[in-house]
Coordinates of C-alpha atoms and ligand atoms in Angstrom, one line a residue:
X30 CA 14.2 -5.7 4.9
X31 CA 13.9 -6.0 8.7
X32 CA 11.6 -3.4 9.7
X33 CA 10.5 -4.3 13.1
X34 CA 14.0 -4.1 14.7
X35 CA 13.1 -1.2 17.6
X36 CA 15.1 2.0 17.7
X37 CA 18.0 2.4 20.6
X38 CA 17.1 4.3 23.7
X39 CA 20.0 6.5 22.7
X40 CA 17.7 7.4 19.4
X41 CA 15.1 7.8 22.3
X42 CA 17.7 10.3 24.0
X43 CA 18.1 12.1 20.6
X44 CA 14.5 12.6 19.8
X45 CA 13.7 13.5 23.4
X46 CA 16.0 16.1 23.4
X47 CA 15.4 17.2 19.9
X48 CA 11.6 17.4 20.7
X49 CA 12.1 19.5 23.9
X50 CA 14.4 22.2 22.6
X51 CA 11.6 23.0 20.5
X52 CA 9.1 22.6 23.0
X53 CA 11.3 25.1 24.9
X54 CA 11.3 27.3 21.9
X55 CA 7.5 27.7 21.8
X56 CA 7.0 28.0 25.6
X57 CA 9.6 30.9 25.2
X58 CA 7.6 32.3 22.5
X59 CA 4.3 32.1 24.4
X60 CA 5.7 33.4 27.8
X61 CA 7.1 36.4 25.6
X62 CA 3.8 36.9 23.8
X63 CA 1.2 35.8 26.1
X64 CA 3.0 35.9 29.5
X65 CA 2.6 32.1 29.8
X66 CA 4.7 30.3 32.7
X67 CA 8.4 29.4 31.5
X68 CA 8.7 26.2 32.8
X69 CA 12.6 25.9 32.9
X70 CA 12.2 28.6 35.2
X71 CA 9.9 27.0 37.5
X72 CA 12.0 24.1 37.7
X73 CA 15.2 26.2 38.4
X74 CA 13.6 28.3 41.0
X75 CA 12.2 25.0 42.6
X76 CA 15.7 23.3 42.5
X77 CA 17.2 26.5 44.1
X78 CA 14.5 26.6 46.9
X79 CA 14.8 22.7 47.6
X80 CA 18.3 21.8 47.3
X81 CA 21.0 22.2 50.0
X82 CA 22.5 25.5 50.6
X83 CA 26.0 23.9 50.3
X84 CA 25.2 22.6 46.5
X85 CA 23.4 26.2 45.6
X86 CA 26.9 28.0 47.0
X87 CA 28.8 25.3 44.9
X88 CA 26.8 26.4 41.9
X89 CA 26.6 30.1 42.5
X90 CA 30.4 30.0 43.0
X91 CA 31.0 28.1 40.0
X92 CA 28.9 30.4 37.5
X93 CA 30.5 33.8 39.3
X94 CA 34.4 31.8 38.5
X95 CA 33.5 31.4 35.4
X96 CA 32.3 35.1 35.0
X97 CA 35.3 36.3 36.6
X98 CA 37.3 34.1 33.9
X99 CA 35.8 35.3 31.1
X100 CA 36.1 38.8 32.2
X101 CA 32.3 39.9 32.0
X102 CA 31.3 43.3 32.7
X103 CA 28.5 43.3 34.6
X104 CA 28.5 40.3 37.2
X105 CA 24.8 40.1 38.0
X106 CA 23.7 40.1 34.8
X107 CA 25.8 37.7 33.3
X108 CA 25.3 35.3 36.3
X109 CA 21.3 35.6 35.7
X110 CA 22.0 35.0 31.9
X111 CA 24.0 31.6 33.1
X112 CA 21.4 30.8 35.3
X113 CA 18.6 30.9 32.4
X114 CA 20.7 29.0 30.1
X115 CA 21.4 26.5 33.1
X116 CA 17.7 26.0 33.5
X117 CA 16.9 25.4 29.8
X118 CA 19.6 23.1 29.8
X119 CA 18.0 20.9 32.8
X120 CA 14.8 20.9 30.7
X121 CA 16.5 19.9 27.7
X122 CA 18.4 17.4 29.8
X123 CA 15.3 16.0 31.0
X124 CA 13.7 15.5 27.6
X125 CA 16.6 13.6 26.5
X126 CA 16.4 11.3 29.8
X127 CA 12.4 10.8 29.3
X128 CA 13.2 9.9 25.8
X129 CA 15.3 7.5 26.5
X130 CA 13.4 5.8 29.0
X131 CA 10.1 5.9 26.9
X132 CA 12.2 4.7 24.2
X133 CA 12.8 1.4 26.4
X134 CA 9.1 1.6 27.6
X135 CA 7.7 1.5 24.1
X136 CA 9.3 -1.7 22.6
X137 CA 6.6 -4.0 24.3
X138 CA 3.8 -1.6 23.1
X139 CA 1.3 -1.6 20.1
X140 CA 1.0 1.8 18.4
X141 CA -1.7 2.9 20.2
X142 CA -0.3 2.4 23.9
X143 CA 2.6 4.1 22.6
X144 CA 0.5 7.2 21.8
X145 CA -1.1 6.9 25.7
X146 CA 2.1 6.0 27.3
X147 CA 3.5 9.3 25.6
X148 CA 1.0 11.2 26.9
X149 CA 1.1 10.1 30.0
X150 CA 4.6 10.7 30.0
X151 CA 3.8 14.2 28.8
X152 CA 1.5 14.8 31.5
X153 CA 3.9 13.6 34.4
X154 CA 6.7 16.1 33.2
X155 CA 4.3 18.9 32.5
X156 CA 2.4 18.3 35.8
X157 CA 5.6 17.9 37.7
X158 CA 6.7 21.3 36.3
X159 CA 3.5 22.9 37.5
X160 CA 3.6 21.4 40.9
X161 CA 6.7 23.1 41.2
X162 CA 5.6 25.8 40.1
X163 CA 2.8 25.9 42.4
X164 CA 4.8 25.6 45.0
X165 CA 6.8 28.5 44.6
X166 CA 3.5 30.5 45.5
X167 CA 3.4 34.2 44.7
X168 CA 7.0 33.9 43.2
X169 CA 5.6 32.8 40.0
X170 CA 3.5 35.9 39.9
X171 CA 6.4 37.3 37.3
X172 CA 3.9 36.1 34.5
X173 CA 0.3 36.7 34.1
X174 CA -0.7 33.4 33.5
X175 CA -3.7 31.6 35.8
X176 CA -5.4 28.6 35.0
X177 CA -5.0 29.3 31.2
X178 CA -1.5 29.6 31.6
X179 CA -1.4 26.0 33.3
X180 CA -3.3 24.4 31.0
X181 CA -1.3 25.8 28.2
X182 CA 1.7 24.4 30.0
X183 CA -0.1 21.0 30.3
X184 CA -1.2 20.9 26.7
X185 CA 2.4 21.7 25.5
X186 CA 3.9 18.6 27.5
X187 CA 1.2 16.4 26.0
X188 CA 2.1 17.1 22.4
X189 CA 5.7 16.8 23.6
X190 CA 4.9 13.0 24.9
X191 CA 2.5 12.8 21.8
X192 CA 5.2 13.5 19.2
X193 CA 7.5 11.4 21.2
X194 CA 5.3 8.2 20.5
X195 CA 4.5 9.4 17.3
X196 CA 8.6 9.5 16.0
X197 CA 8.5 5.8 17.4
X198 CA 5.9 4.5 15.3
X199 CA 7.5 6.1 12.3
X200 CA 10.5 4.9 13.0
X201 CA 9.2 1.4 13.0
X202 CA 7.6 1.6 9.5
X203 CA 10.9 2.8 7.9
X204 CA 14.2 0.8 7.2
X205 CA 16.7 0.7 10.2
X206 CA 20.1 1.3 9.9
X207 CA 22.4 0.4 8.7
X208 CA 21.1 -0.4 5.3
X209 CA 23.2 -2.4 3.0
X210 CA 24.2 -0.7 -0.6
X211 CA 21.2 -2.5 -2.3
X212 CA 18.6 -1.7 0.5
X213 CA 19.8 1.7 0.2
X214 CA 19.2 2.3 -3.3
X215 CA 15.7 0.4 -3.2
X216 CA 14.8 2.5 0.2
X217 CA 15.9 5.7 -1.3
X218 CA 13.5 5.0 -4.4
X219 CA 10.8 4.4 -2.3
X220 CA 10.7 6.2 1.0
X221 CA 13.5 7.5 3.6
X222 CA 15.2 5.5 6.1
X223 CA 15.7 6.3 9.8
X224 CA 18.7 8.1 9.4
X225 CA 17.0 10.5 6.8
X226 CA 14.3 10.9 8.8
X227 CA 15.9 11.7 12.2
X228 CA 18.0 14.6 9.9
X229 CA 14.4 15.9 8.9
X230 CA 13.2 15.9 12.5
X231 CA 16.6 17.7 13.5
X232 CA 15.9 20.5 10.6
X233 CA 12.4 20.8 11.8
X234 CA 13.4 21.2 15.5
X235 CA 16.0 23.3 14.8
X236 CA 13.8 25.7 12.8
X237 CA 11.1 25.9 15.4
X238 CA 13.8 26.6 17.7
X239 CA 15.6 29.2 16.0
X240 CA 12.3 30.9 15.1
X241 CA 11.1 30.7 18.5
X242 CA 13.9 32.3 19.8
X243 CA 14.1 35.0 17.3
X244 CA 10.4 35.9 17.8
X245 CA 10.7 35.5 21.5
X246 CA 13.6 37.8 21.6
X247 CA 12.1 40.2 19.5
X248 CA 9.2 40.6 21.6
X249 CA 11.5 40.7 24.6
X250 CA 9.2 41.5 27.6
X251 CA 11.9 41.0 30.0
X252 CA 11.1 43.2 33.1
X253 CA 14.4 44.0 34.4
X254 CA 14.9 46.2 31.1
X255 CA 11.6 48.1 31.7
X256 CA 12.4 51.8 31.1
X257 CA 10.6 54.7 32.6
X258 CA 9.2 57.2 30.2
X259 CA 11.3 60.7 29.9
X260 CA 8.8 63.0 30.7
X261 CA 8.4 61.4 34.1
X262 CA 12.3 61.5 35.0
X263 CA 13.1 63.8 37.6
X264 CA 15.7 66.6 37.0
X265 CA 19.1 65.0 36.2
X266 CA 22.2 65.8 38.7
X267 CA 23.3 69.1 37.6
X268 CA 24.8 72.4 38.3
X269 CA 21.3 73.6 39.0
X270 CA 20.4 70.4 41.1
X271 CA 23.7 69.7 42.6
X272 CA 24.9 66.3 44.7
X273 CA 25.3 67.0 48.4
X274 CA 29.2 66.8 47.9
X275 CA 29.3 68.5 44.6
X276 CA 31.7 71.2 46.0
X277 CA 34.3 69.1 47.4
X278 CA 37.8 70.0 46.5
X279 CA 38.8 65.9 46.1
X280 CA 37.8 65.0 42.5
X281 CA 37.6 61.3 41.7
X282 CA 40.6 60.1 39.7
X283 CA 39.4 59.5 36.1
X284 CA 38.5 55.8 35.6
X285 CA 36.8 55.8 39.4
X286 CA 33.3 54.0 39.3
X287 CA 30.5 56.7 39.2
X288 CA 29.5 58.0 42.5
X289 CA 26.0 57.7 42.1
X290 CA 25.2 54.2 40.6
X291 CA 22.7 54.5 37.2
X292 CA 19.6 52.6 38.5
X293 CA 20.1 50.5 34.9
X294 CA 23.5 49.7 35.8
X295 CA 23.2 48.8 39.2
X296 CA 23.7 45.0 40.5
X297 CA 20.7 42.8 40.7
X298 CA 20.7 39.7 43.0
X299 CA 17.5 37.6 43.8
X300 CA 16.4 34.3 44.3
X301 CA 13.9 34.2 41.0
X302 CA 15.2 33.1 37.6
X303 CA 12.2 36.6 37.1
X304 CA 11.9 39.2 39.1
X305 CA 8.4 39.6 40.8
X306 CA 6.2 41.9 38.9
X307 CA 3.6 43.5 41.4
X308 CA 0.9 45.8 40.2
X309 CA 0.2 48.7 42.4
X310 CA -3.6 48.1 42.2
X311 CA -3.1 44.5 43.8
X312 CA -0.8 45.5 46.3
X313 CA -0.9 46.3 50.1
X314 CA 1.5 46.2 52.6
X315 CA 0.5 44.4 55.9
X316 CA 1.4 45.0 59.5
X317 CA 0.4 42.3 61.4
X318 CA 1.2 40.3 64.4
X319 CA 1.7 41.4 68.0
X320 CA 0.4 45.1 67.3
X321 CA -2.6 47.0 68.6
X322 CA -3.8 47.9 65.1
X323 CA -2.9 45.8 62.1
X324 CA -2.5 47.8 59.0
X325 CA -3.1 47.5 55.6
X326 CA -1.3 50.2 53.7
X327 CA -1.9 51.1 49.7
X328 CA 1.2 52.5 47.9
X329 CA -0.5 55.8 47.9
X330 CA -1.4 55.9 51.7
X331 CA 2.1 55.0 52.4
X332 CA 3.3 58.0 50.4
X333 CA 0.8 60.4 51.5
X334 CA 0.6 59.6 55.4
X335 CA 4.2 59.7 56.1
X336 CA 6.6 61.9 55.7
X337 CA 9.3 61.1 53.2
X338 CA 13.1 60.5 53.8
X339 CA 15.9 60.7 51.3
X340 CA 19.2 59.0 52.1
X341 CA 21.9 58.1 49.6
X342 CA 22.6 54.4 50.1
X343 CA 25.2 52.2 49.6
X344 CA 24.0 48.6 49.3
X345 CA 26.2 45.6 48.6
X346 CA 25.8 42.1 48.0
X347 CA 27.4 39.9 50.8
X348 CA 28.6 37.9 47.8
X349 CA 30.6 40.6 46.4
X350 CA 34.4 39.8 46.2
X351 CA 36.8 42.7 47.1
X352 CA 36.6 44.7 43.8
X353 CA 33.7 43.3 42.5
X354 CA 30.7 44.9 41.1
X355 CA 27.9 43.4 43.4
X356 CA 27.6 46.9 45.2
X357 CA 26.2 50.2 44.3
X358 CA 24.9 53.6 45.5
X359 CA 21.6 55.4 44.9
X360 CA 19.2 57.9 46.4
X361 CA 16.2 56.1 48.4
X362 CA 13.1 57.9 49.2
X363 CA 11.1 56.4 51.6
X364 CA 9.3 56.3 55.0
X365 CA 11.3 55.4 58.2
X366 CA 9.9 52.4 59.2
X367 CA 9.4 53.6 62.9
X368 CA 7.0 56.2 61.8
X369 CA 4.7 53.2 60.7
X370 CA 5.3 51.4 63.8
X371 CA 4.3 54.0 66.1
X372 CA 0.7 53.4 64.2
X373 CA 0.6 50.0 64.2
X374 CA 1.4 49.8 68.3
X375 CA 3.7 46.6 68.7
X376 CA 2.3 45.3 71.8
X377 CA 6.2 43.8 72.6
X378 CA 9.5 45.6 73.0
X379 CA 11.9 42.9 72.5
X380 CA 10.6 41.0 69.5
X381 CA 11.2 40.9 66.0
X382 CA 10.1 41.9 62.4
X383 CA 9.3 39.1 60.0
X384 CA 9.9 40.9 56.5
X385 CA 8.3 38.6 53.9
X386 CA 8.9 39.4 50.0
X387 CA 6.1 38.7 47.1
X388 CA 8.8 36.4 46.1
X389 CA 9.0 34.0 49.5
X390 CA 12.4 35.8 50.5
X391 CA 12.4 36.5 54.5
X392 CA 14.1 38.1 56.7
X393 CA 14.1 39.1 60.6
X394 CA 14.9 42.4 62.1
X395 CA 15.2 42.9 65.8
X396 CA 12.2 45.5 66.8
X397 CA 14.2 47.5 68.8
X398 CA 16.4 48.2 65.9
X399 CA 13.9 49.6 64.0
X400 CA 12.3 51.8 66.9
X401 CA 15.7 53.3 67.6
X402 CA 17.3 53.9 63.9
X403 CA 15.2 56.4 61.8
X404 CA 17.7 55.4 58.9
X405 CA 15.8 52.0 58.4
X406 CA 13.3 52.9 56.1
X407 CA 10.8 51.1 53.6
X408 CA 11.6 52.9 50.3
X409 CA 9.7 53.3 47.2
X410 CA 11.6 55.2 44.8
X411 CA 15.5 55.4 43.4
X412 CA 16.6 58.5 42.1
X413 CA 13.2 59.9 42.3
X414 CA 11.5 57.5 40.4
X415 CA 9.3 54.3 41.3
X416 CA 11.6 51.4 42.1
X417 CA 12.3 49.0 39.0
X418 CA 10.8 45.8 39.3
X419 CA 14.1 44.5 39.4
X420 CA 15.0 46.5 42.4
X421 CA 11.7 45.6 44.3
X422 CA 8.8 47.5 43.1
X423 CA 6.7 48.8 45.3
X424 CA 8.7 48.7 48.0
X425 CA 11.8 47.6 50.2
X426 CA 13.7 47.9 52.8
X427 CA 16.8 49.6 54.1
X428 CA 18.8 48.4 57.2
X429 CA 22.1 50.7 57.1
X430 CA 25.2 48.4 57.5
X431 CA 24.0 45.1 56.7
X432 CA 24.5 43.5 53.5
X433 CA 21.7 43.0 50.7
X434 CA 20.5 39.6 52.0
X435 CA 19.0 41.4 55.2
X436 CA 16.8 43.7 53.2
X437 CA 14.1 42.2 51.4
X438 CA 12.8 43.8 48.0
X439 CA 8.8 43.6 46.8
X440 CA 7.7 43.4 50.3
X441 CA 4.4 42.2 51.2
X442 CA 3.8 41.9 55.1
X443 CA 5.8 42.8 58.2
X444 CA 4.8 40.8 61.0
X445 CA 5.4 41.7 65.0
X446 CA 6.5 38.5 66.6
X447 CA 8.0 37.4 70.0
X448 CA 10.4 34.9 68.3
X449 CA 13.5 35.4 66.1
X450 CA 13.8 33.1 63.1
X451 CA 16.4 32.8 60.5
X452 CA 16.1 34.5 57.0
X453 CA 16.3 33.3 53.8
X454 CA 20.2 33.2 53.1
X455 CA 20.9 32.4 56.9
X456 CA 18.7 29.3 56.6
X457 CA 21.5 28.9 53.8
X458 CA 24.2 28.9 56.4
X459 CA 25.1 32.7 55.7
X460 CA 25.9 34.9 58.6
X461 CA 22.8 35.9 60.8
X462 CA 24.2 39.3 61.3
X463 CA 25.7 40.1 57.8
X464 CA 27.4 43.1 59.0
X465 CA 29.3 45.0 56.3
X466 CA 32.9 44.5 56.3
X467 CA 35.4 47.3 55.8
X468 CA 36.9 47.1 52.2
X469 CA 38.8 49.3 49.8
X470 CA 39.2 48.9 46.4
X471 CA 41.7 50.4 43.5
X472 CA 39.3 51.3 40.5
X473 CA 42.0 53.1 38.7
X474 CA 45.6 54.0 37.9
X475 CA 44.9 56.1 35.4
X476 CA 47.9 56.3 33.3
X477 CA 46.4 58.1 30.7
X478 CA 45.7 61.5 33.0
X479 CA 49.0 62.2 34.3
X480 CA 49.4 65.6 36.3
X481 CA 52.2 67.8 35.4
X482 CA 53.0 69.3 38.6
X483 CA 56.5 71.5 38.1
X484 CA 58.8 69.1 37.2
X485 CA 56.8 66.2 38.8
X486 CA 54.4 63.9 37.2
X487 CA 51.5 62.6 39.3
X488 CA 49.6 59.3 38.3
X489 CA 45.8 59.6 39.5
X490 CA 45.3 56.5 41.5
X491 CA 41.6 56.0 43.0
X492 CA 38.8 53.9 44.1
X493 CA 36.3 53.2 46.7
X494 CA 36.2 52.6 50.1
X495 CA 33.1 51.3 52.0
X496 CA 32.4 49.7 55.7
X497 CA 28.2 50.3 55.8
X498 CA 26.9 53.2 58.0
X499 CA 29.8 53.4 60.1
X500 CA 31.7 55.4 56.9
X501 CA 35.4 55.5 56.5
X502 CA 38.3 57.5 58.1
X503 CA 41.3 56.6 56.4
X504 CA 42.5 55.0 53.1
X505 CA 45.8 54.2 52.5
X506 CA 47.7 53.2 49.1
X507 CA 51.0 51.1 48.9
X508 CA 53.1 51.0 45.8
X509 CA 55.2 47.4 45.1
X510 CA 57.0 47.0 48.6
X511 CA 56.9 50.8 49.7
X512 CA 55.3 52.2 52.4
X513 CA 51.4 52.7 53.2
X514 CA 50.8 56.5 52.0
X515 CA 47.1 58.3 53.0
X516 CA 44.9 59.0 50.3
X517 CA 42.8 61.9 50.2
X518 CA 39.1 61.3 51.0
X519 CA 36.2 62.6 49.2
X520 CA 33.1 63.9 51.0
X521 CA 30.8 61.3 50.8
X522 CA 27.0 61.3 49.3
X523 CA 26.0 60.5 52.8
X524 CA 27.0 58.9 55.8
X525 CA 25.4 55.4 54.8
X526 CA 27.5 55.7 51.4
X527 CA 30.8 54.6 50.0
X528 CA 33.6 56.9 50.0
X529 CA 35.9 57.9 47.0
X530 CA 39.4 58.0 47.6
X531 CA 42.3 59.2 45.7
X532 CA 46.1 59.2 45.6
X533 CA 48.3 61.0 43.2
X534 CA 51.2 58.6 42.7
X535 CA 54.5 60.5 41.8
X536 CA 55.5 58.7 38.3
X537 CA 57.7 56.0 38.1
X538 CA 58.3 53.9 34.9
X539 CA 57.5 50.0 34.8
X540 CA 55.3 47.3 36.2
X541 CA 54.0 48.1 39.5
X542 CA 51.3 47.0 42.0
X543 CA 48.8 49.3 43.8
X544 CA 47.6 48.3 47.2
X545 CA 44.9 50.0 49.1
X546 CA 43.5 49.4 53.0
X547 CA 41.2 51.3 54.9
X548 CA 40.0 51.9 58.5
X549 CA 36.3 52.6 59.1
X550 CA 34.6 55.6 60.7
X551 CA 35.8 54.5 64.0
X552 CA 38.9 54.1 63.4
X553 CA 38.9 50.5 62.9
X554 CA 41.2 48.9 60.3
X555 CA 40.0 46.7 57.7
X556 CA 40.8 42.8 57.9
X557 CA 43.5 42.3 55.9
X558 CA 43.4 38.8 55.4
X559 CA 41.6 37.5 52.6
X560 CA 38.5 35.5 53.1
X561 CA 36.0 34.4 50.7
X562 CA 32.4 36.1 50.9
X563 CA 30.9 33.0 52.5
X564 CA 29.9 33.0 54.7
X565 CA 30.4 36.6 56.8
X566 CA 31.6 39.0 53.1
X567 CA 35.1 39.1 51.7
X568 CA 37.8 40.7 53.4
X569 CA 41.6 41.5 52.1
X570 CA 43.2 44.0 50.4
X571 CA 42.7 44.9 46.8
X572 CA 45.3 45.3 44.4
X573 CA 45.9 46.5 40.8
X574 CA 48.8 46.0 38.6
X575 CA 49.9 49.0 35.9
X576 CA 52.4 49.2 33.5
X577 CA 53.6 52.7 33.0
Ligands
MTE15 N1 12.5 39.6 47.8 C1 13.5 39.5 47.6 N2 14.2 40.4 48.2 C2 15.9 40.4 48.1 C3 16.6 39.7 47.5 C4 15.6 38.4 46.7 O1 16.0 37.2 46.2 N3 14.3 38.7 47.2 N4 18.0 39.4 47.4 C5 18.6 40.3 48.5 C6 20.0 40.3 48.1 S1 20.9 39.2 48.4 C7 20.6 41.5 47.9 S2 22.1 41.7 47.6 C8 19.7 42.9 47.7 C9 20.1 43.1 46.1 O2 19.1 44.2 45.6 P1 19.1 44.8 44.2 O3 18.7 43.5 43.2 O4 18.4 45.6 44.2 O5 20.6 45.4 43.8 O6 18.1 42.6 47.6 C10 17.7 41.4 48.5 N5 16.7 41.2 48.8
MO16 MO1 23.2 39.2 47.8

């Protein structure tokens, strides 16, 4: 029996992959249990920083198209899940490649040297991932791991490398495949053959993976599912605590999206696999640069020194498609930025504010805008409660009329400078101004809520229109090839939110297409030609088909 034929690199790929799957499961449990680093996310986040904007965009487009094709409900949540799976897939891919390479390398080595080589390979992989993690800086603060976390990561990858070498050495002692019938009988009488060993290895790694994934999910400490204690909740909006437009006679057509988006279902977009977890005790806001009095404010100081401002605000991602769900409306509470700037005393008039988030995200705002527009605020509450981790705790900025990409979350510093610098997404070729495009959406053709009006039957049709803080002056609806008809506008929650519209359409049986368009508060009609979100935000007419 020829015992010393070397296993193929294909076998190495299989073993490297199996072992990596198990390793990822173990890393996942440690991350969930003890807040250890989760290297697949570091790899993914690092790639997201260093790869060219075009490639990132291609990736995002692909994910978003798949989500659209699958008709998944919550785009931003599904996209994050897809990113997480991709991150894990990439690390497993690295395990497969490293396993194949190692099995070639191992051929010329003695069993002991193989072990050393395996450890070296593990160290290289683990070390590389740690370097990526360190290069992300504060962004990696999503977990509590310090040096212990780094050591753990390294140890885990060393174990992976050692296991790879051990498997190779073990395979060398087993009968290679294929066996003749006689050899097979003989082998099964004494010991297992290579195939049986690999099947066992597969079973063991599968067990570790399933158990690990199960335990990890049970322990779930993902910060974005964080909920707030019920007793801390502010009074819900109700008859005794009405929304500002509660008395409006134009009622949303049934099926229109909620006028005020529950925080738990507000979309979430950020550059990291995991949102940055900041703690109040460790956090301050610094105002630095060209100022007379540099400031370093705690959250309590921000809240007590300045008069709070409450604003209903609609926030949209520039990547939102017309009719998409990357848009939401909440009640933001914070401090006008100009009040804080007044205390800091900028030394320039025409400069810029460089606003940095703890995740490495940054944007630039003209100083003059912040001084002139009291709506520009640093916000700490949504719906009367502290921002959730996912939405930027403890501090984010609101800037009217621009897309979310211009408005950092998790703000840690604001620097007054003379020089303009592109922000995070602008460096990746998105629009420098990112002014919100006027768009309107048909949310519902409420065929189940037909109104009997004398001998007429009316179908409520409705949705939203949004043009940033410019407001909406008109919405029109067209059914099939008919004329554009004016819709009724519900008073908005504020001048900086979307506007709900409604059009009661005289029923006609059959298949119909409902189209909508709007004009902003200045009467400027929306752009009707369809444009993709990149680089300046989506435009075009939204339509919805209904069978009546
Ligand atoms: N620090 C930081 N701020 C950020 C981002 C980010 O990745 N990091 N994403 C921006 C983008 S692209 C959008 S659309 C909004 C989304 O805010 P939300 O997640 O609370 O809906 O946050 C903005 N602010
Ligand atoms: Mo965004």
